[in-house]
PDB file of C-alpha atoms in Angstrom:
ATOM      1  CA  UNK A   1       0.000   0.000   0.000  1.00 52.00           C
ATOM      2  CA  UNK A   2       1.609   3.414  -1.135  1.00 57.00           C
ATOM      3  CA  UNK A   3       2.490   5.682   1.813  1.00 69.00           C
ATOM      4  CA  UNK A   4       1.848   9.185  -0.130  1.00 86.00           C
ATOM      5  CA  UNK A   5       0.107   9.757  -3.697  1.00 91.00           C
ATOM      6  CA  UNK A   6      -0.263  12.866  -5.588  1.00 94.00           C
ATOM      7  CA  UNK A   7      -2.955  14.223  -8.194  1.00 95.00           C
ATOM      8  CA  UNK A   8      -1.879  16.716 -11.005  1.00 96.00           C
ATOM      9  CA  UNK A   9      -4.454  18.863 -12.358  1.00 95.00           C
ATOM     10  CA  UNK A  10      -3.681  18.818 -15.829  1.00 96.00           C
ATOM     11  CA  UNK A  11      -4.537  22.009 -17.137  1.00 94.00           C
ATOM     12  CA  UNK A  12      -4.731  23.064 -21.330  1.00 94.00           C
ATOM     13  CA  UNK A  13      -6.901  20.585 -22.499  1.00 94.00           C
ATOM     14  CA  UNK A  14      -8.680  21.859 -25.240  1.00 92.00           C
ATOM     15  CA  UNK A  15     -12.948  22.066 -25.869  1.00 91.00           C
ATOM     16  CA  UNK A  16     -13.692  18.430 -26.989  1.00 93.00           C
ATOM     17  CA  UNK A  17     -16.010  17.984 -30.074  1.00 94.00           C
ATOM     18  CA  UNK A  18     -17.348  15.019 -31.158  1.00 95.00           C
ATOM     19  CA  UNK A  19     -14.818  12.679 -33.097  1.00 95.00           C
ATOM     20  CA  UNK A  20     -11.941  13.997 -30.909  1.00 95.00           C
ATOM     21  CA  UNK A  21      -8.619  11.147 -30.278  1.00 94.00           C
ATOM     22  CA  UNK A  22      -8.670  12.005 -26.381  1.00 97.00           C
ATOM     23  CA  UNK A  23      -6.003  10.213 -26.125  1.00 97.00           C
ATOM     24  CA  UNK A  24      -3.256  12.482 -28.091  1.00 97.00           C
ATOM     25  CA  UNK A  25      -5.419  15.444 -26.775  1.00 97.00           C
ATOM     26  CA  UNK A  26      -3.939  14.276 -23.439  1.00 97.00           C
ATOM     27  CA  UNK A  27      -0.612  13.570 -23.835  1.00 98.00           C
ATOM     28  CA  UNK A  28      -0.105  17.095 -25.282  1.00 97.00           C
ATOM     29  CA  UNK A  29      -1.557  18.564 -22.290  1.00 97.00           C
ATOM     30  CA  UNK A  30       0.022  16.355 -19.994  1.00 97.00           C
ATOM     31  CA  UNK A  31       3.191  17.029 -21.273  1.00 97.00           C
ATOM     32  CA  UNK A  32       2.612  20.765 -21.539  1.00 97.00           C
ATOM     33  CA  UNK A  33       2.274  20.784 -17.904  1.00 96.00           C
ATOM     34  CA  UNK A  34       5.946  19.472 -17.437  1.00 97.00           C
ATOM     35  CA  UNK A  35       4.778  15.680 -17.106  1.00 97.00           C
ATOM     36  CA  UNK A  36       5.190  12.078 -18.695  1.00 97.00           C
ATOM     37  CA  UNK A  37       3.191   8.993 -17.607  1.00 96.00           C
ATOM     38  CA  UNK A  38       5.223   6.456 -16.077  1.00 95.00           C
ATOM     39  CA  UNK A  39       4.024   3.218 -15.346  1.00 94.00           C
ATOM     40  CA  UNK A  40       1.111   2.865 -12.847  1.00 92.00           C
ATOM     41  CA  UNK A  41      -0.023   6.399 -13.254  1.00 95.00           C
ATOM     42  CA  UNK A  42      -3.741   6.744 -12.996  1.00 96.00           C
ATOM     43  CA  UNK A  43      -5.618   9.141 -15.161  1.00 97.00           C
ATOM     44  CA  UNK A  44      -9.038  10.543 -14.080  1.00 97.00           C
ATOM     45  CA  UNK A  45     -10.867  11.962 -16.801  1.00 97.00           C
ATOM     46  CA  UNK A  46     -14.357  14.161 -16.394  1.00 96.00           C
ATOM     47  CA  UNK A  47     -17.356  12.307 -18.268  1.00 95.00           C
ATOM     48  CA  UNK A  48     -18.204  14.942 -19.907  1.00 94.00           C
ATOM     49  CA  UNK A  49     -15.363  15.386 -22.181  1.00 95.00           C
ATOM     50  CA  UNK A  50     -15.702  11.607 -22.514  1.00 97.00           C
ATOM     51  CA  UNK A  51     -18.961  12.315 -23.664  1.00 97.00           C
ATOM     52  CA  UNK A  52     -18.598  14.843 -26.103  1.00 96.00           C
ATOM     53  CA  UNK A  53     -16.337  13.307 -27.789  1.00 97.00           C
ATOM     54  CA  UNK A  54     -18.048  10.495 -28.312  1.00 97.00           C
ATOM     55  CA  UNK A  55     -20.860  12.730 -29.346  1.00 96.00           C
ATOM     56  CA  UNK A  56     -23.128  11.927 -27.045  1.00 97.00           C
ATOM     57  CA  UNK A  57     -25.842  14.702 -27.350  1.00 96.00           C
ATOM     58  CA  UNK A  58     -29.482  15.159 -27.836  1.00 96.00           C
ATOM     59  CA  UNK A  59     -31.354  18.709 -29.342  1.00 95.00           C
ATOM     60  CA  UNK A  60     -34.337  18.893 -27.215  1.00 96.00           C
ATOM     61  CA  UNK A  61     -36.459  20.106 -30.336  1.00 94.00           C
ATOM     62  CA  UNK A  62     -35.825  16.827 -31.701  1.00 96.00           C
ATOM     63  CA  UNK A  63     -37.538  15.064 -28.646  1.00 96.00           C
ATOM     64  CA  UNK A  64     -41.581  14.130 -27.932  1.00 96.00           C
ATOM     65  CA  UNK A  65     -42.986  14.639 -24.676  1.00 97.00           C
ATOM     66  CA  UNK A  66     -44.977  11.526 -23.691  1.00 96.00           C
ATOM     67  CA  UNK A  67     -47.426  11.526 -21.391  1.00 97.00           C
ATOM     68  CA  UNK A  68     -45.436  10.357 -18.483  1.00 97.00           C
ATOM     69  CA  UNK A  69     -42.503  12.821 -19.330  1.00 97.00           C
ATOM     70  CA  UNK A  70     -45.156  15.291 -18.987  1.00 97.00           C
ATOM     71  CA  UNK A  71     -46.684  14.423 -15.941  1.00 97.00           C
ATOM     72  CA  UNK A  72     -43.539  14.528 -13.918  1.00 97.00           C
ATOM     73  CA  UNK A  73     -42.339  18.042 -16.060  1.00 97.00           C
ATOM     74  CA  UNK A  74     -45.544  18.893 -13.935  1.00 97.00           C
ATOM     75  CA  UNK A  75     -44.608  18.338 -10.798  1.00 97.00           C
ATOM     76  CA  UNK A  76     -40.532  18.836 -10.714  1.00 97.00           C
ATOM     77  CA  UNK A  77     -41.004  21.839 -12.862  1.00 96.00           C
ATOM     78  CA  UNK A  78     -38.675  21.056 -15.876  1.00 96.00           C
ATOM     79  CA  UNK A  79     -38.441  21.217 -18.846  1.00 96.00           C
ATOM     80  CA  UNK A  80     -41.339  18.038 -20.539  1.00 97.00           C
ATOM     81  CA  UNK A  81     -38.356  17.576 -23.396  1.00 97.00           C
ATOM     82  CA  UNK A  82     -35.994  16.853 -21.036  1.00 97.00           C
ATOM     83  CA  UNK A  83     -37.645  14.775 -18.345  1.00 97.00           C
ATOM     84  CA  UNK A  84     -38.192  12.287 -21.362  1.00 97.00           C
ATOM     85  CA  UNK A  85     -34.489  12.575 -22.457  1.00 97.00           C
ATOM     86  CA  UNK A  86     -34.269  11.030 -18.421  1.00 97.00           C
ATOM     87  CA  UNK A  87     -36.531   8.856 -19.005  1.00 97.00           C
ATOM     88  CA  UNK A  88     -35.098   6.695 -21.425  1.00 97.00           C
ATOM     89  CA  UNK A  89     -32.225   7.038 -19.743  1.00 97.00           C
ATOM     90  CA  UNK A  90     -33.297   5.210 -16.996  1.00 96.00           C
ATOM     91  CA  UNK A  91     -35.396   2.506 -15.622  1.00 95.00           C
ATOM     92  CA  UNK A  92     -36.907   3.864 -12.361  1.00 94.00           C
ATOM     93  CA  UNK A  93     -37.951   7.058 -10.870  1.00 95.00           C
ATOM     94  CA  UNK A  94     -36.728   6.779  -7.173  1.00 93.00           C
ATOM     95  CA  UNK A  95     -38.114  10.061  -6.129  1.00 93.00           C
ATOM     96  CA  UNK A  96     -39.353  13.587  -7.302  1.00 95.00           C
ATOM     97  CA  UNK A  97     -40.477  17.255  -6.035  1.00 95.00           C
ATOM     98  CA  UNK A  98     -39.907  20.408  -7.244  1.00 96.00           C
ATOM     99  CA  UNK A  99     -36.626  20.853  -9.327  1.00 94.00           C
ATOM    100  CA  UNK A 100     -35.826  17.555  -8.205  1.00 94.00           C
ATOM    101  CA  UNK A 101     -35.956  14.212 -10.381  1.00 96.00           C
ATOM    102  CA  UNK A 102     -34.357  11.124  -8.904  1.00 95.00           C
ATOM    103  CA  UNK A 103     -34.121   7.835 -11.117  1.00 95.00           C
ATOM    104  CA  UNK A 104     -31.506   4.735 -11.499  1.00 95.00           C
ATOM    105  CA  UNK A 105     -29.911   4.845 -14.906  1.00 95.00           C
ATOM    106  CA  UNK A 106     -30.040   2.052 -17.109  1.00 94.00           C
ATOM    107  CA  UNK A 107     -26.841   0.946 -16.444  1.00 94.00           C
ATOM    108  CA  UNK A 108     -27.436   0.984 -12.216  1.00 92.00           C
ATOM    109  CA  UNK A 109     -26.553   4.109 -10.770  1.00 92.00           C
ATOM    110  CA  UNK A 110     -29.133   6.466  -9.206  1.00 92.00           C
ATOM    111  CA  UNK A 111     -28.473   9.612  -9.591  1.00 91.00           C
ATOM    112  CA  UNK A 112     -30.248  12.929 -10.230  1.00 92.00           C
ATOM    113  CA  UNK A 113     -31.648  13.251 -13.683  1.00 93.00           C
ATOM    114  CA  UNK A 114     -30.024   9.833 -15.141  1.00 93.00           C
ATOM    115  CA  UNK A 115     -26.771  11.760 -15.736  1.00 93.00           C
ATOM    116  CA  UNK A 116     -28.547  13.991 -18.458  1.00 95.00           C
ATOM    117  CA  UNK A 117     -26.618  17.670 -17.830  1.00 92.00           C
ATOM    118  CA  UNK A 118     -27.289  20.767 -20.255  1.00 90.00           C
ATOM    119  CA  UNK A 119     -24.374  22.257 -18.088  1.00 86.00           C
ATOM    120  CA  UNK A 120     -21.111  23.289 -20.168  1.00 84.00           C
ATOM    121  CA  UNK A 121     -22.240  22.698 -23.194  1.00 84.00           C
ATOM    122  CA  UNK A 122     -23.008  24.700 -26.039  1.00 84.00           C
ATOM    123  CA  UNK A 123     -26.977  25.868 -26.582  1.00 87.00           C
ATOM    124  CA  UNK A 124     -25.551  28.118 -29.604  1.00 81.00           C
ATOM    125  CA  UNK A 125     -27.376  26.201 -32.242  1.00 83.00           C
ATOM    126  CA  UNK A 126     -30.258  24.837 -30.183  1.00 86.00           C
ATOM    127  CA  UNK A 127     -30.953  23.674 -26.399  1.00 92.00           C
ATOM    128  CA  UNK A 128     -29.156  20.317 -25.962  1.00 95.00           C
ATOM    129  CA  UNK A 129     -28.452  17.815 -23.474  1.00 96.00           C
ATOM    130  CA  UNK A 130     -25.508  15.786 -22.921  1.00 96.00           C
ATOM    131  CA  UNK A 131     -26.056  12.078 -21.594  1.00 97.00           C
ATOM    132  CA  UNK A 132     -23.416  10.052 -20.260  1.00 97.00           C
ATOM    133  CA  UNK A 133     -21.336   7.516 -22.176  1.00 97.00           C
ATOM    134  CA  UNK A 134     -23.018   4.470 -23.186  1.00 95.00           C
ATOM    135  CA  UNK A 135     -20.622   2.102 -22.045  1.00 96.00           C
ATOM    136  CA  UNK A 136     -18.285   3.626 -19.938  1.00 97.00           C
ATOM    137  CA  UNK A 137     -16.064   1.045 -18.924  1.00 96.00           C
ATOM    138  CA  UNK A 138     -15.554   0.430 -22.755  1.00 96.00           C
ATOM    139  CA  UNK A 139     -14.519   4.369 -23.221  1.00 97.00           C
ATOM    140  CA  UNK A 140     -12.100   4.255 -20.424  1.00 97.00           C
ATOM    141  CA  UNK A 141     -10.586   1.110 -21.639  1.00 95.00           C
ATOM    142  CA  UNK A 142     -10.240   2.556 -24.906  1.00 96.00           C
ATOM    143  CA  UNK A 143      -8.580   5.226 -23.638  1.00 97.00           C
ATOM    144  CA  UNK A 144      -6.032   3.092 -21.640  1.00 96.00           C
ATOM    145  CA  UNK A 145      -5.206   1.057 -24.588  1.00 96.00           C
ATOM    146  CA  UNK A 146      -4.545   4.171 -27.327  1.00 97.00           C
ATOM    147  CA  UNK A 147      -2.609   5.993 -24.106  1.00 97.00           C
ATOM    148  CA  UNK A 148      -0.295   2.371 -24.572  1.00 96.00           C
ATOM    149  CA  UNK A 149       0.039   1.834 -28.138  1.00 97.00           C
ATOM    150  CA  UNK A 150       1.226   5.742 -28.369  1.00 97.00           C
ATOM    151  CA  UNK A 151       3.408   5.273 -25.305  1.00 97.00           C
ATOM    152  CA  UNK A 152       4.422   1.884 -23.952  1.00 96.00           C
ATOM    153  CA  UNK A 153       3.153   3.145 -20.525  1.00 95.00           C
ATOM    154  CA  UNK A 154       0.840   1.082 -18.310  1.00 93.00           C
ATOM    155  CA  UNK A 155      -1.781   3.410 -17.062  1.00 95.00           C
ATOM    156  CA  UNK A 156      -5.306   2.783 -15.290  1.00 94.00           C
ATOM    157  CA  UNK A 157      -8.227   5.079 -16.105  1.00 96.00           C
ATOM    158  CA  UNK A 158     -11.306   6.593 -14.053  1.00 97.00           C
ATOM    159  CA  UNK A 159     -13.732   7.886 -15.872  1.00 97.00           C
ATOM    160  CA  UNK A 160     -15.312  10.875 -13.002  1.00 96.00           C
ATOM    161  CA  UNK A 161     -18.776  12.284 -12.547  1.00 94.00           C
ATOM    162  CA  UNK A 162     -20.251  14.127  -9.808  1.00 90.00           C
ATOM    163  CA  UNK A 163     -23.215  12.998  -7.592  1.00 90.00           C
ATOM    164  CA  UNK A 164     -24.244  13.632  -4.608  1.00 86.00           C
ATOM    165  CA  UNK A 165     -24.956  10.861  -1.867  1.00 82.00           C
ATOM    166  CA  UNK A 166     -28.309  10.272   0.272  1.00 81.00           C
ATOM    167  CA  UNK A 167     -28.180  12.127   3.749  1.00 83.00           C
ATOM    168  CA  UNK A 168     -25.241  14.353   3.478  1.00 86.00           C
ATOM    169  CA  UNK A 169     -24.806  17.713   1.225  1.00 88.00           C
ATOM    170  CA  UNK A 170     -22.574  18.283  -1.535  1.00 88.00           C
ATOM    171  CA  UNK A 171     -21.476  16.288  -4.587  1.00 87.00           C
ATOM    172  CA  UNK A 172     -17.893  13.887  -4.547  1.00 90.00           C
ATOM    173  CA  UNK A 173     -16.045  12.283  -7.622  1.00 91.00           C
ATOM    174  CA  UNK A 174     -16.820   8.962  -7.997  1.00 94.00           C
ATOM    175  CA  UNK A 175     -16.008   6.425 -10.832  1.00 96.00           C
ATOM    176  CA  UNK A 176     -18.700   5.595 -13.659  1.00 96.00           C
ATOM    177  CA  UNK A 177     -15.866   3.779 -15.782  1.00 96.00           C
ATOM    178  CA  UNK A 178     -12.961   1.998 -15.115  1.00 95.00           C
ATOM    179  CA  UNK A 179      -9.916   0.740 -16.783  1.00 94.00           C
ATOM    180  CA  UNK A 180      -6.648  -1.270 -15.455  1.00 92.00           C
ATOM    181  CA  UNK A 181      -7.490  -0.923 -11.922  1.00 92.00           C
ATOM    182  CA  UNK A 182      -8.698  -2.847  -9.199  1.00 89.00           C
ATOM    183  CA  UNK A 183     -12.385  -0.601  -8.344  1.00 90.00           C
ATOM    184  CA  UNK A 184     -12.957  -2.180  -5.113  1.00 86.00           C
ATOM    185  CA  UNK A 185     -10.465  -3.720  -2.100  1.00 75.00           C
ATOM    186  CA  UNK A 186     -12.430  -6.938  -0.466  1.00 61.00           C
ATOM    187  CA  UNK A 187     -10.984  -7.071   3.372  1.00 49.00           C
ATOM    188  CA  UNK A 188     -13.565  -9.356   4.287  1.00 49.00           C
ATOM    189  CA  UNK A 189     -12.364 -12.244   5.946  1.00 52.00           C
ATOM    190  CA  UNK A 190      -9.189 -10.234   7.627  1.00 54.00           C
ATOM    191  CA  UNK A 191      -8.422  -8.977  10.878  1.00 49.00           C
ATOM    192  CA  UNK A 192      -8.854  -5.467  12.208  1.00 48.00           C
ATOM    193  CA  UNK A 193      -6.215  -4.378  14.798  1.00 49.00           C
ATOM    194  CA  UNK A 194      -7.340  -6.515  17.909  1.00 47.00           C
ATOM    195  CA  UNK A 195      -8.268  -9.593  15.767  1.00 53.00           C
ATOM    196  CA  UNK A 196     -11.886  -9.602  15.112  1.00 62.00           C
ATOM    197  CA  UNK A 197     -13.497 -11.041  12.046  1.00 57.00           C
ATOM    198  CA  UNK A 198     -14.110  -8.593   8.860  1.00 58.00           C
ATOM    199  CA  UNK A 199     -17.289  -9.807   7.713  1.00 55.00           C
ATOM    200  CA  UNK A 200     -18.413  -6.406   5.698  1.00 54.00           C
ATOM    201  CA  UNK A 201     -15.308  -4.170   4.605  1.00 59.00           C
ATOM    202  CA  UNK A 202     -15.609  -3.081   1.425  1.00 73.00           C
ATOM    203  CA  UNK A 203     -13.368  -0.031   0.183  1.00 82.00           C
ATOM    204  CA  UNK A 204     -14.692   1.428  -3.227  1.00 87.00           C
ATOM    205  CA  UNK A 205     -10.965   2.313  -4.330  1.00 90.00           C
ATOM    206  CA  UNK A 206     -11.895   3.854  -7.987  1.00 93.00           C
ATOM    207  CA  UNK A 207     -14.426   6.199  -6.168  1.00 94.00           C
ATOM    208  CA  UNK A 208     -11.724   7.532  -3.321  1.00 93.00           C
ATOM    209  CA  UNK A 209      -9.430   8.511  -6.373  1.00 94.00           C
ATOM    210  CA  UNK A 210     -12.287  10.011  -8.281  1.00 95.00           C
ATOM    211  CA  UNK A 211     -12.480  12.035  -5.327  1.00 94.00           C
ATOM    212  CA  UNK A 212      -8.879  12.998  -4.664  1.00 93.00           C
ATOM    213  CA  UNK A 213      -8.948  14.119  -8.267  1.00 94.00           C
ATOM    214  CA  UNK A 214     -11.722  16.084  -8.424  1.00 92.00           C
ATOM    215  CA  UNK A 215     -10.269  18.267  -5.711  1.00 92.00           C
ATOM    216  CA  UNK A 216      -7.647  19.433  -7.973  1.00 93.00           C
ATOM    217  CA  UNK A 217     -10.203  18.816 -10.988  1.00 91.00           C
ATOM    218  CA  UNK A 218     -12.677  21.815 -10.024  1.00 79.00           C
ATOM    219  CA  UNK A 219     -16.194  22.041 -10.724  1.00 65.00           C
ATOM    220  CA  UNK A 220     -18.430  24.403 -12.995  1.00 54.00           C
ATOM    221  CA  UNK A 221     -15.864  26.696 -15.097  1.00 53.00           C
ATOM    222  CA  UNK A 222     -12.816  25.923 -13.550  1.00 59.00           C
ATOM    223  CA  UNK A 223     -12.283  23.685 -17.380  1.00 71.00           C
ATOM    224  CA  UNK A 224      -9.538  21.102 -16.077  1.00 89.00           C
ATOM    225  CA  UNK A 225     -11.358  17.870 -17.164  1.00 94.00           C
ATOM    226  CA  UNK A 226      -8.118  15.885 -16.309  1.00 96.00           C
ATOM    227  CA  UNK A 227      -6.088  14.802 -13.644  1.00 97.00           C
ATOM    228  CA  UNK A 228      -2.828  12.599 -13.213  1.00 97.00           C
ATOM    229  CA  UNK A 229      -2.597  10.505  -9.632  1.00 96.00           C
ATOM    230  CA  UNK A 230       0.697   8.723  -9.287  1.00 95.00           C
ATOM    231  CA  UNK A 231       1.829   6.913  -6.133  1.00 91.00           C
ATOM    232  CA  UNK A 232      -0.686   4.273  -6.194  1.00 86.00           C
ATOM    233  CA  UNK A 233       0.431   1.644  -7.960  1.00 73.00           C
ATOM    234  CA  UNK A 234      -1.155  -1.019  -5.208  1.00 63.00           C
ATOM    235  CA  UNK A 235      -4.353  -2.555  -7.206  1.00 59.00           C
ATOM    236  CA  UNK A 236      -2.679  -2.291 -10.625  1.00 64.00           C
ATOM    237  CA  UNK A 237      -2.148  -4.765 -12.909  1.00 59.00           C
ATOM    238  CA  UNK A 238       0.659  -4.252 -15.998  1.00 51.00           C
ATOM    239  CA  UNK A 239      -1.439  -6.524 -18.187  1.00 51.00           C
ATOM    240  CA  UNK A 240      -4.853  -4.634 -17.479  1.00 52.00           C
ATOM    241  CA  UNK A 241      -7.520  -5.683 -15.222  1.00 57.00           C
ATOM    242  CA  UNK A 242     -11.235  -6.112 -16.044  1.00 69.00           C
ATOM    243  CA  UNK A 243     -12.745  -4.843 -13.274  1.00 84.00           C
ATOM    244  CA  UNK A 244     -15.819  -2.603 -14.051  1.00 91.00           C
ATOM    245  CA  UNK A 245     -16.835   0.625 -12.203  1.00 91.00           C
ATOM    246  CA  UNK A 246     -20.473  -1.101 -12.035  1.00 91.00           C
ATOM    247  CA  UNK A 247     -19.146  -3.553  -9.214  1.00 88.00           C
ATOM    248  CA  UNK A 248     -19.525  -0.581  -7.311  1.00 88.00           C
ATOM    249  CA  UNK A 249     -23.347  -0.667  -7.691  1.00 86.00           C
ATOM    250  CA  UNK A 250     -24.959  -2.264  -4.520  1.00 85.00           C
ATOM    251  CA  UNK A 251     -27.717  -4.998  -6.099  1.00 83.00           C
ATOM    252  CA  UNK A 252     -31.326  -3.505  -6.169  1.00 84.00           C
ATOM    253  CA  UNK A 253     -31.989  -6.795  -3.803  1.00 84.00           C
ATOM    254  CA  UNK A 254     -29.504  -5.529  -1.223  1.00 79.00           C
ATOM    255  CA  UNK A 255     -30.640  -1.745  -1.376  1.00 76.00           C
ATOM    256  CA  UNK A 256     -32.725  -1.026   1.400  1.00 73.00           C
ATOM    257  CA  UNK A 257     -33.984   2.997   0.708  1.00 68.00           C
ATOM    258  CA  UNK A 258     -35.659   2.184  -2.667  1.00 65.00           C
TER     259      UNK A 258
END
């Protein structure tokens, strides 16, 4: 287990557009920022650049309201267009009130509004919305492999999001992709210090480095959608892992608040 780590904000990295190679994109901005990837360096990259580039957007004048959509547009107070846009996004609404709209995405995760952000994006030609990657283990294991074949280097990758968790304020980093890396550390079946049985110790590694990262990351405009974290080699595997950020998802049959 590494002693000390540290995360790099990796500033320069231009406005994605659909099509982009992310992968060159970051090397020149890692290496504009005095840098190189060395084996075991971890790379957490923001969704939404993963996103756009993969072109992953939806004009809301191109959408139908069903009847649902417009049901719950009535009581959250957004936009009809949109809450459909959610909607097939998903496969539950957890919970709604005004200007709030709770559902688990189609992949597992519950978040607010499916992941479906008209945030940072630009409404120049028409209102959009930007859903998240449709596989995003997939993207960050793309990523991981062009980052090799242009380097030789043995990297892990996080792809980051934001959400906030139930009963405390405030949104973290945590992982919705994963490449390379181990995403959780099982201790059950150990010892704590004075010998008793770990029967439930799960640490959700992928999401404490999303975290770290997105400290140095920055929110809103603060436009550094990378971040290099080196130092934690522990949980890496040279010939790439297949661990995938949805083992992180608690089973609907264990979740007790739904």
């Amino acid at each position: 287990m590494s002693a000390h780590f540290s995360a790099h904000a990796i500033e320069g990295v231009p406005m994605i557009e659909p099509g982009d190679a992310l992968a060159q994109m970051f090397l020149d901005a890692i290496s504009a920022n005095g840098l190189a990837l060395e084996d075991g360096d971890i790379l957490v990259v923001a969704q939404k650049v993963v996103s756009k580039a993969e072109g992953r957007y939806v004009r809301l004048d191109s959408v139908a309201a069903g009847e649902e959509a417009v049901r719950i547009a009535n009581v959250t107070g957004k936009d009809a267009r949109l809450v459909e846009i959610i909607l097939r996004e998903s496969t539950q609404v957890v919970r709604m009130k005004p200007g709030v709209l709770i559902v688990r995405h189609k992949l597992g995760w519950v978040c607010a509004q499916g992941g479906v952000d008209q945030s940072n994006i630009d409404h120049a030609d028409g209102e959009r919305a930007l859903l998240l990657p449709e596989n995003p283990d997939a993207s960050a294991n793309r990523v991981r492999h062009q980052l090799y074949e242009l380097t030789k280097v043995h990297v892990g990758v996080i792809i980051c999001d934001s959400m906030n968790r139930p009963w405390r304020l405030g949104s973290v980093g945590v992982a919705i992709g994963a490449a390379g890396i181990a995403v959780l550390e099982d201790h059950r079946g150990g010892h704590d210090l004075y010998g008793r049985d770990l029967q439930v110790t799960l640490i959700s590694r992928a999401d404490a480095i999303a975290s770290a990262a997105n400290l140095v990351m920055g929110e809103t405009t603060a436009k550094v959608p990378l971040a290099l974290v080196r130092g934690l080699r522990h949980g890496m595997d040279q010939a790439g892992r297949n661990d995938s950020a949805l083992d992180i998802i608690r089973p609907v049959k264990e979740d007790m608040f739904l």
